[in-house]
Short mmCIF file of N, CA and C in Angstrom, two decimals:
data_model
loop_
_atom_site.label_atom_id
_atom_site.label_comp_id
_atom_site.label_asym_id
_atom_site.label_seq_id
_atom_site.Cartn_x
_atom_site.Cartn_y
_atom_site.Cartn_z
N SER V 254 -25.33 11.36 19.14
CA SER V 254 -26.19 10.27 18.65
C SER V 254 -26.28 10.13 17.21
N ASP V 255 -26.78 8.97 16.69
CA ASP V 255 -26.72 8.65 15.24
C ASP V 255 -27.98 9.44 14.68
N ARG V 256 -27.66 9.98 13.49
CA ARG V 256 -28.77 10.52 12.66
C ARG V 256 -28.65 10.19 11.30
N ILE V 257 -29.70 9.99 10.54
CA ILE V 257 -29.89 9.65 9.21
C ILE V 257 -31.02 10.61 8.60
N SER V 258 -30.73 11.12 7.41
CA SER V 258 -31.75 11.88 6.75
C SER V 258 -31.94 11.24 5.33
N TYR V 259 -33.23 11.45 4.89
CA TYR V 259 -33.68 10.88 3.57
C TYR V 259 -34.27 12.06 2.79
N LEU V 260 -34.01 12.02 1.50
CA LEU V 260 -34.58 12.91 0.57
C LEU V 260 -35.21 12.17 -0.62
N ARG V 261 -36.35 12.57 -1.19
CA ARG V 261 -36.92 11.88 -2.35
C ARG V 261 -37.36 13.04 -3.27
N PHE V 262 -37.15 12.86 -4.56
CA PHE V 262 -37.53 13.70 -5.67
C PHE V 262 -38.27 12.92 -6.65
N SER V 263 -39.36 13.51 -7.11
CA SER V 263 -40.14 12.88 -8.27
C SER V 263 -39.65 13.45 -9.52
N LEU V 264 -39.36 12.59 -10.55
CA LEU V 264 -39.03 12.99 -11.88
C LEU V 264 -40.20 12.62 -12.92
N THR V 265 -41.30 12.23 -12.40
CA THR V 265 -42.45 11.62 -13.18
C THR V 265 -42.87 12.66 -14.19
N SER V 266 -42.86 13.96 -13.88
CA SER V 266 -43.44 15.02 -14.78
C SER V 266 -42.55 15.40 -15.84
N LEU V 267 -41.24 14.91 -15.80
CA LEU V 267 -40.26 15.32 -16.81
C LEU V 267 -40.36 14.50 -18.10
N PRO V 268 -40.44 15.15 -19.18
CA PRO V 268 -40.61 14.42 -20.51
C PRO V 268 -39.25 14.06 -21.08
N LEU V 269 -38.42 13.43 -20.22
CA LEU V 269 -37.03 13.11 -20.49
C LEU V 269 -36.76 11.64 -20.31
N SER V 270 -35.68 11.20 -20.91
CA SER V 270 -35.16 9.85 -20.47
C SER V 270 -33.76 9.92 -19.91
N SER V 271 -33.16 11.11 -19.85
CA SER V 271 -31.96 11.29 -19.10
C SER V 271 -31.67 12.78 -19.01
N VAL V 272 -30.61 13.16 -18.18
CA VAL V 272 -30.26 14.47 -17.94
C VAL V 272 -28.84 14.63 -18.23
N LYS V 273 -28.37 15.87 -18.45
CA LYS V 273 -27.02 16.13 -18.70
C LYS V 273 -26.20 16.17 -17.38
N LYS V 274 -26.87 16.91 -16.43
CA LYS V 274 -26.30 17.04 -15.11
C LYS V 274 -27.39 17.10 -13.99
N ALA V 275 -27.22 16.53 -12.84
CA ALA V 275 -28.13 16.57 -11.67
C ALA V 275 -27.34 16.86 -10.54
N ILE V 276 -27.66 17.78 -9.74
CA ILE V 276 -27.05 18.27 -8.57
C ILE V 276 -27.96 18.42 -7.41
N ILE V 277 -27.59 17.76 -6.30
CA ILE V 277 -28.38 17.92 -5.06
C ILE V 277 -27.86 19.25 -4.44
N ASN V 278 -28.80 20.14 -4.01
CA ASN V 278 -28.32 21.36 -3.45
C ASN V 278 -29.12 21.51 -2.09
N LEU V 279 -28.44 21.42 -1.00
CA LEU V 279 -28.92 21.49 0.42
C LEU V 279 -28.50 22.73 1.14
N TYR V 280 -29.28 23.37 1.79
CA TYR V 280 -28.87 24.57 2.62
C TYR V 280 -28.87 24.23 4.06
N GLY V 281 -27.68 24.36 4.66
CA GLY V 281 -27.65 24.02 6.10
C GLY V 281 -26.26 24.38 6.71
N ARG V 282 -26.04 23.76 7.88
CA ARG V 282 -24.82 24.01 8.58
C ARG V 282 -24.53 22.96 9.64
N ASN V 283 -23.36 23.01 10.14
CA ASN V 283 -23.02 22.22 11.33
C ASN V 283 -23.69 22.92 12.47
N ALA V 284 -24.52 22.21 13.23
CA ALA V 284 -25.32 22.81 14.26
C ALA V 284 -24.63 23.01 15.62
N ILE V 285 -23.38 22.56 15.74
CA ILE V 285 -22.81 22.40 17.02
C ILE V 285 -21.65 23.38 17.18
N ASP V 286 -20.79 23.53 16.13
CA ASP V 286 -19.52 24.35 16.18
C ASP V 286 -19.23 24.91 14.71
N THR V 287 -18.01 25.37 14.54
CA THR V 287 -17.74 25.88 13.29
C THR V 287 -16.90 24.94 12.46
N GLU V 288 -16.56 23.76 12.98
CA GLU V 288 -15.76 22.79 12.31
C GLU V 288 -16.45 22.26 11.05
N ASN V 289 -15.63 21.74 10.12
CA ASN V 289 -16.23 20.94 9.06
C ASN V 289 -16.88 19.68 9.55
N PHE V 290 -18.07 19.31 9.03
CA PHE V 290 -18.69 18.10 9.41
C PHE V 290 -19.05 17.47 8.07
N ALA V 291 -18.56 16.21 7.94
CA ALA V 291 -18.84 15.51 6.62
C ALA V 291 -19.73 14.26 6.76
N PHE V 292 -20.53 14.02 5.78
CA PHE V 292 -21.37 12.77 5.91
C PHE V 292 -21.51 12.26 4.43
N HIS V 293 -21.84 10.99 4.35
CA HIS V 293 -21.95 10.30 3.15
C HIS V 293 -23.40 10.42 2.57
N VAL V 294 -23.43 10.49 1.21
CA VAL V 294 -24.70 10.44 0.50
C VAL V 294 -24.76 9.21 -0.29
N TYR V 295 -25.82 8.53 -0.12
CA TYR V 295 -26.18 7.34 -0.92
C TYR V 295 -27.41 7.50 -1.73
N GLY V 296 -27.40 6.97 -2.94
CA GLY V 296 -28.59 6.85 -3.79
C GLY V 296 -29.16 5.52 -3.38
N ILE V 297 -30.49 5.45 -2.98
CA ILE V 297 -31.00 4.28 -2.64
C ILE V 297 -32.26 3.95 -3.58
N THR V 298 -32.47 2.70 -3.80
CA THR V 298 -33.51 2.19 -4.69
C THR V 298 -34.83 2.05 -4.07
N ASP V 299 -34.89 2.06 -2.78
CA ASP V 299 -36.21 1.93 -2.11
C ASP V 299 -36.82 3.22 -1.97
N ASP V 300 -37.95 3.51 -2.69
CA ASP V 300 -38.65 4.83 -2.64
C ASP V 300 -39.98 4.65 -1.95
N SER V 301 -40.19 3.52 -1.34
CA SER V 301 -41.46 3.29 -0.70
C SER V 301 -41.76 3.92 0.67
N TRP V 302 -40.67 4.53 1.31
CA TRP V 302 -40.78 5.26 2.57
C TRP V 302 -41.67 6.48 2.36
N GLY V 303 -42.31 6.81 3.45
CA GLY V 303 -43.05 8.01 3.46
C GLY V 303 -42.60 9.07 4.48
N GLU V 304 -42.68 10.39 4.16
CA GLU V 304 -42.13 11.43 5.00
C GLU V 304 -42.78 11.41 6.36
N SER V 305 -43.98 11.10 6.45
CA SER V 305 -44.73 11.21 7.87
C SER V 305 -44.72 9.80 8.44
N SER V 306 -44.16 8.69 7.78
CA SER V 306 -44.26 7.49 8.50
C SER V 306 -42.83 6.80 8.69
N ILE V 307 -41.87 7.47 8.19
CA ILE V 307 -40.50 6.85 8.29
C ILE V 307 -40.02 6.96 9.77
N THR V 308 -39.47 5.88 10.24
CA THR V 308 -38.83 5.86 11.66
C THR V 308 -37.53 5.25 11.56
N TRP V 309 -36.79 5.18 12.70
CA TRP V 309 -35.48 4.52 12.76
C TRP V 309 -35.63 3.08 12.42
N ASN V 310 -36.70 2.42 12.87
CA ASN V 310 -37.02 0.98 12.77
C ASN V 310 -37.47 0.63 11.35
N ASN V 311 -38.09 1.54 10.52
CA ASN V 311 -38.53 1.06 9.26
C ASN V 311 -37.81 1.81 8.14
N SER V 312 -36.83 2.59 8.43
CA SER V 312 -36.12 3.32 7.33
C SER V 312 -35.26 2.39 6.50
N PRO V 313 -35.17 2.61 5.20
CA PRO V 313 -34.47 1.75 4.30
C PRO V 313 -32.96 1.93 4.35
N ASN V 314 -32.21 0.80 4.14
CA ASN V 314 -30.90 0.86 3.88
C ASN V 314 -30.00 1.30 5.02
N HIS V 315 -30.33 0.90 6.23
CA HIS V 315 -29.36 1.21 7.32
C HIS V 315 -29.45 0.04 8.31
N ASP V 316 -28.33 -0.21 8.86
CA ASP V 316 -28.13 -1.27 9.90
C ASP V 316 -28.85 -0.69 11.14
N LEU V 317 -29.92 -1.36 11.64
CA LEU V 317 -30.64 -0.85 12.81
C LEU V 317 -29.85 -0.70 14.12
N ALA V 318 -28.82 -1.43 14.21
CA ALA V 318 -27.98 -1.35 15.44
C ALA V 318 -26.96 -0.11 15.35
N GLU V 319 -26.67 0.32 14.22
CA GLU V 319 -25.73 1.45 14.02
C GLU V 319 -26.29 2.44 13.02
N ALA V 320 -25.60 3.51 12.85
CA ALA V 320 -25.93 4.40 11.77
C ALA V 320 -24.97 4.17 10.69
N ASP V 321 -25.14 2.93 10.03
CA ASP V 321 -24.35 2.51 9.00
C ASP V 321 -25.25 2.09 7.80
N ALA V 322 -24.86 2.31 6.54
CA ALA V 322 -25.63 1.93 5.36
C ALA V 322 -25.50 0.45 5.26
N SER V 323 -26.67 -0.08 4.78
CA SER V 323 -26.73 -1.53 4.48
C SER V 323 -27.17 -1.67 3.02
N GLY V 324 -26.96 -2.82 2.47
CA GLY V 324 -27.35 -3.10 1.05
C GLY V 324 -26.35 -2.29 0.07
N VAL V 325 -25.21 -1.93 0.52
CA VAL V 325 -24.26 -1.16 -0.34
C VAL V 325 -23.88 -2.00 -1.56
N GLY V 326 -24.14 -1.49 -2.73
CA GLY V 326 -23.74 -2.13 -3.92
C GLY V 326 -24.95 -2.83 -4.54
N SER V 327 -25.96 -3.11 -3.78
CA SER V 327 -27.08 -3.70 -4.31
C SER V 327 -28.37 -2.76 -4.36
N THR V 328 -28.67 -2.12 -3.17
CA THR V 328 -29.78 -1.22 -3.11
C THR V 328 -29.41 0.14 -2.67
N ALA V 329 -28.21 0.27 -2.24
CA ALA V 329 -27.58 1.68 -1.75
C ALA V 329 -26.28 1.83 -2.49
N PHE V 330 -26.24 2.98 -3.08
CA PHE V 330 -25.03 3.33 -3.90
C PHE V 330 -24.25 4.50 -3.50
N PRO V 331 -23.12 4.43 -3.07
CA PRO V 331 -22.30 5.58 -2.66
C PRO V 331 -22.19 6.58 -3.74
N ILE V 332 -22.55 7.85 -3.38
CA ILE V 332 -22.38 8.89 -4.51
C ILE V 332 -21.39 9.87 -4.11
N GLY V 333 -21.13 10.15 -2.81
CA GLY V 333 -20.11 11.15 -2.40
C GLY V 333 -20.33 11.60 -0.99
N VAL V 334 -19.53 12.77 -0.73
CA VAL V 334 -19.56 13.22 0.60
C VAL V 334 -19.96 14.69 0.59
N LEU V 335 -20.78 15.15 1.39
CA LEU V 335 -21.19 16.59 1.63
C LEU V 335 -20.52 17.04 2.87
N THR V 336 -20.01 18.23 2.90
CA THR V 336 -19.39 18.78 4.03
C THR V 336 -20.09 20.24 4.28
N VAL V 337 -20.40 20.44 5.61
CA VAL V 337 -20.88 21.67 6.02
C VAL V 337 -19.91 22.25 7.10
N ASN V 338 -20.01 23.53 7.38
CA ASN V 338 -19.33 24.06 8.53
C ASN V 338 -20.40 24.84 9.44
N GLY V 339 -19.89 25.65 10.25
CA GLY V 339 -20.82 26.48 11.19
C GLY V 339 -21.66 27.56 10.55
N THR V 340 -21.38 27.88 9.30
CA THR V 340 -22.00 28.91 8.64
C THR V 340 -23.08 28.46 7.68
N ASN V 341 -24.29 28.95 7.72
CA ASN V 341 -25.30 28.46 6.86
C ASN V 341 -24.86 28.68 5.41
N GLY V 342 -25.12 27.72 4.54
CA GLY V 342 -24.72 27.81 3.19
C GLY V 342 -25.19 26.55 2.42
N ASN V 343 -24.91 26.58 1.11
CA ASN V 343 -25.28 25.52 0.22
C ASN V 343 -24.25 24.42 0.14
N GLY V 344 -24.65 23.11 0.32
CA GLY V 344 -23.81 21.98 0.07
C GLY V 344 -24.36 21.45 -1.30
N ARG V 345 -23.41 21.10 -2.13
CA ARG V 345 -23.85 20.63 -3.53
C ARG V 345 -23.07 19.31 -3.85
N LEU V 346 -23.71 18.47 -4.48
CA LEU V 346 -23.20 17.10 -4.86
C LEU V 346 -23.81 16.59 -6.15
N ASP V 347 -22.83 16.30 -7.11
CA ASP V 347 -23.24 15.79 -8.36
C ASP V 347 -23.86 14.35 -8.26
N VAL V 348 -25.06 14.23 -8.66
CA VAL V 348 -25.71 12.84 -8.61
C VAL V 348 -26.30 12.34 -9.89
N THR V 349 -25.62 12.90 -10.91
CA THR V 349 -26.08 12.70 -12.38
C THR V 349 -26.26 11.15 -12.68
N ASP V 350 -25.23 10.42 -12.35
CA ASP V 350 -25.33 8.92 -12.77
C ASP V 350 -26.50 8.23 -12.10
N PHE V 351 -26.60 8.45 -10.79
CA PHE V 351 -27.73 7.77 -10.19
C PHE V 351 -29.18 8.25 -10.69
N VAL V 352 -29.33 9.61 -10.88
CA VAL V 352 -30.51 10.02 -11.40
C VAL V 352 -30.82 9.43 -12.76
N ASN V 353 -29.89 9.38 -13.66
CA ASN V 353 -30.18 8.81 -14.96
C ASN V 353 -30.47 7.38 -14.81
N GLU V 354 -29.98 6.57 -13.91
CA GLU V 354 -30.38 5.16 -13.71
C GLU V 354 -31.84 5.20 -13.24
N GLN V 355 -32.35 6.08 -12.50
CA GLN V 355 -33.66 6.01 -12.07
C GLN V 355 -34.79 6.40 -13.07
N PHE V 356 -34.39 7.01 -14.13
CA PHE V 356 -35.29 7.21 -15.26
C PHE V 356 -35.78 5.91 -15.84
N ALA V 357 -34.98 4.85 -15.75
CA ALA V 357 -35.40 3.52 -16.29
C ALA V 357 -36.38 2.89 -15.26
N GLY V 358 -36.46 3.29 -14.11
CA GLY V 358 -37.38 2.73 -13.10
C GLY V 358 -38.67 3.54 -12.93
N ASN V 359 -38.95 3.80 -11.62
CA ASN V 359 -40.23 4.45 -11.35
C ASN V 359 -40.15 5.96 -11.39
N ARG V 360 -38.95 6.54 -11.76
CA ARG V 360 -38.72 7.99 -11.85
C ARG V 360 -38.81 8.64 -10.57
N LEU V 361 -38.56 7.96 -9.43
CA LEU V 361 -38.47 8.65 -8.08
C LEU V 361 -36.88 8.45 -7.76
N VAL V 362 -36.42 9.37 -7.15
CA VAL V 362 -35.02 9.38 -6.69
C VAL V 362 -34.91 9.63 -5.17
N SER V 363 -34.37 8.61 -4.55
CA SER V 363 -34.20 8.74 -3.12
C SER V 363 -32.75 8.73 -2.69
N PHE V 364 -32.42 9.54 -1.65
CA PHE V 364 -31.11 9.63 -1.22
C PHE V 364 -31.06 9.51 0.33
N MET V 365 -30.04 8.95 0.88
CA MET V 365 -29.82 8.76 2.32
C MET V 365 -28.55 9.54 2.67
N LEU V 366 -28.62 10.41 3.70
CA LEU V 366 -27.58 11.16 4.25
C LEU V 366 -27.16 10.65 5.57
N ILE V 367 -25.84 10.26 5.75
CA ILE V 367 -25.50 9.55 6.96
C ILE V 367 -24.05 9.79 7.36
N ARG V 368 -23.85 10.07 8.53
CA ARG V 368 -22.45 10.06 9.07
C ARG V 368 -22.04 8.74 9.47
N GLU V 369 -20.96 8.15 8.73
CA GLU V 369 -20.56 6.89 9.12
C GLU V 369 -19.03 6.94 9.57
N TYR V 370 -18.72 6.12 10.42
CA TYR V 370 -17.31 6.18 11.00
C TYR V 370 -16.46 5.53 9.89
N LYS V 371 -15.40 6.10 9.65
CA LYS V 371 -14.45 5.68 8.66
C LYS V 371 -13.53 4.75 8.98
N TYR V 372 -13.05 4.62 10.29
CA TYR V 372 -12.15 3.66 10.79
C TYR V 372 -12.36 3.54 12.22
N ASP V 373 -11.82 2.49 12.90
CA ASP V 373 -11.95 2.24 14.33
C ASP V 373 -11.41 3.52 15.04
N GLY V 374 -12.06 3.98 16.08
CA GLY V 374 -11.73 5.10 16.80
C GLY V 374 -12.06 6.44 16.18
N ASP V 375 -12.69 6.46 15.02
CA ASP V 375 -13.23 7.72 14.44
C ASP V 375 -14.37 8.29 15.09
N THR V 376 -14.12 9.06 16.04
CA THR V 376 -15.20 9.65 16.79
C THR V 376 -15.14 11.17 16.75
N GLY V 377 -14.43 11.81 15.86
CA GLY V 377 -14.20 13.20 15.77
C GLY V 377 -15.39 13.98 15.63
N ASP V 378 -16.46 13.38 14.91
CA ASP V 378 -17.63 14.13 14.63
C ASP V 378 -18.83 13.58 15.50
N SER V 379 -18.61 12.74 16.52
CA SER V 379 -19.64 12.03 17.12
C SER V 379 -20.60 13.00 17.86
N SER V 380 -20.19 14.10 18.24
CA SER V 380 -21.11 15.06 18.95
C SER V 380 -21.77 16.12 18.05
N ARG V 381 -21.43 15.99 16.81
CA ARG V 381 -21.91 17.01 15.75
C ARG V 381 -23.12 16.54 15.05
N HIS V 382 -23.94 17.39 14.66
CA HIS V 382 -24.92 17.06 13.49
C HIS V 382 -25.20 18.26 12.73
N ALA V 383 -25.82 17.98 11.59
CA ALA V 383 -26.05 19.10 10.64
C ALA V 383 -27.58 19.43 10.60
N LEU V 384 -27.86 20.66 10.45
CA LEU V 384 -29.26 21.10 10.32
C LEU V 384 -29.36 21.67 8.75
N PHE V 385 -30.47 21.09 8.20
CA PHE V 385 -30.69 21.44 6.81
C PHE V 385 -32.15 21.93 6.73
N ASN V 386 -32.36 22.97 5.86
CA ASN V 386 -33.70 23.40 5.53
C ASN V 386 -34.40 22.24 4.88
N THR V 387 -35.75 22.14 5.12
CA THR V 387 -36.55 21.12 4.49
C THR V 387 -37.48 21.73 3.48
N ARG V 388 -38.38 20.92 2.91
CA ARG V 388 -39.31 21.50 1.90
C ARG V 388 -40.27 22.50 2.55
N GLN V 389 -40.46 22.40 3.92
CA GLN V 389 -41.35 23.35 4.55
C GLN V 389 -40.76 24.70 4.76
N ALA V 390 -39.44 24.83 4.57
CA ALA V 390 -38.77 26.18 4.75
C ALA V 390 -39.35 27.14 3.76
N SER V 391 -39.39 28.41 4.16
CA SER V 391 -39.88 29.44 3.23
C SER V 391 -38.79 29.83 2.14
N THR V 392 -37.56 29.61 2.36
CA THR V 392 -36.54 29.87 1.41
C THR V 392 -35.47 28.67 1.42
N ASN V 393 -34.66 28.63 0.46
CA ASN V 393 -33.52 27.66 0.41
C ASN V 393 -33.89 26.18 0.65
N ARG V 394 -34.99 25.80 0.02
CA ARG V 394 -35.49 24.38 0.13
C ARG V 394 -34.48 23.46 -0.52
N PRO V 395 -34.51 22.13 -0.10
CA PRO V 395 -33.72 21.17 -0.93
C PRO V 395 -34.02 21.10 -2.37
N LEU V 396 -33.05 21.15 -3.27
CA LEU V 396 -33.30 21.21 -4.68
C LEU V 396 -32.55 20.00 -5.38
N LEU V 397 -33.18 19.47 -6.41
CA LEU V 397 -32.49 18.57 -7.29
C LEU V 397 -32.39 19.39 -8.61
N GLU V 398 -31.24 19.98 -8.84
CA GLU V 398 -31.02 20.88 -10.01
C GLU V 398 -30.71 20.02 -11.18
N LEU V 399 -31.53 20.21 -12.26
CA LEU V 399 -31.33 19.33 -13.47
C LEU V 399 -30.95 20.25 -14.72
N ASP V 400 -29.99 19.80 -15.46
CA ASP V 400 -29.64 20.36 -16.64
C ASP V 400 -29.85 19.37 -17.77
N TYR V 401 -30.70 19.73 -18.72
CA TYR V 401 -31.20 18.77 -19.79
C TYR V 401 -31.25 19.55 -21.11
#
C-alpha cells in the first residue's frame, strides 16, 4: 500500500540567517525484509499541516490518487533519496540548500518522504515499507543536524 511521511522542524529560535550544513538524520529500517528500500525526500513549502490533523486527503504535495509528489518544482523540491535495509540504523541526507532557502520565509522546514515508482512496471518495493522513530521515541528521534 502507499505510504507518505512528513517531517517539520522549526528554526525560529536560531539567531542565524543561514547554515553551513544541514543534515536530516532518521533512525529506522525496512520493516518487511533485509533488502534495501529507497524513497524520495522532498522539501515542501507548505508548513501549515498539523501532526494530529494531517490525513491522506489533506496532506500537502501529493496526488490523492497515487503516492506521487505534486507541485514538483513549485512547492515541492526533490532533495534526494534515503535508503534503509532490514537493520535499524541512521539514514542521513544533506538538506542544506533547502534549509537555507527557508530562513528567508517563516523559518519552518517541512519534508515529505515518499516511495515513488521510477518507471512503468517498477513494483520491486511495492510490499515494503519503512519504520522510523518519531519524536515520541525515547532515543534516536528524527534530527535536523545543523552546522553553523
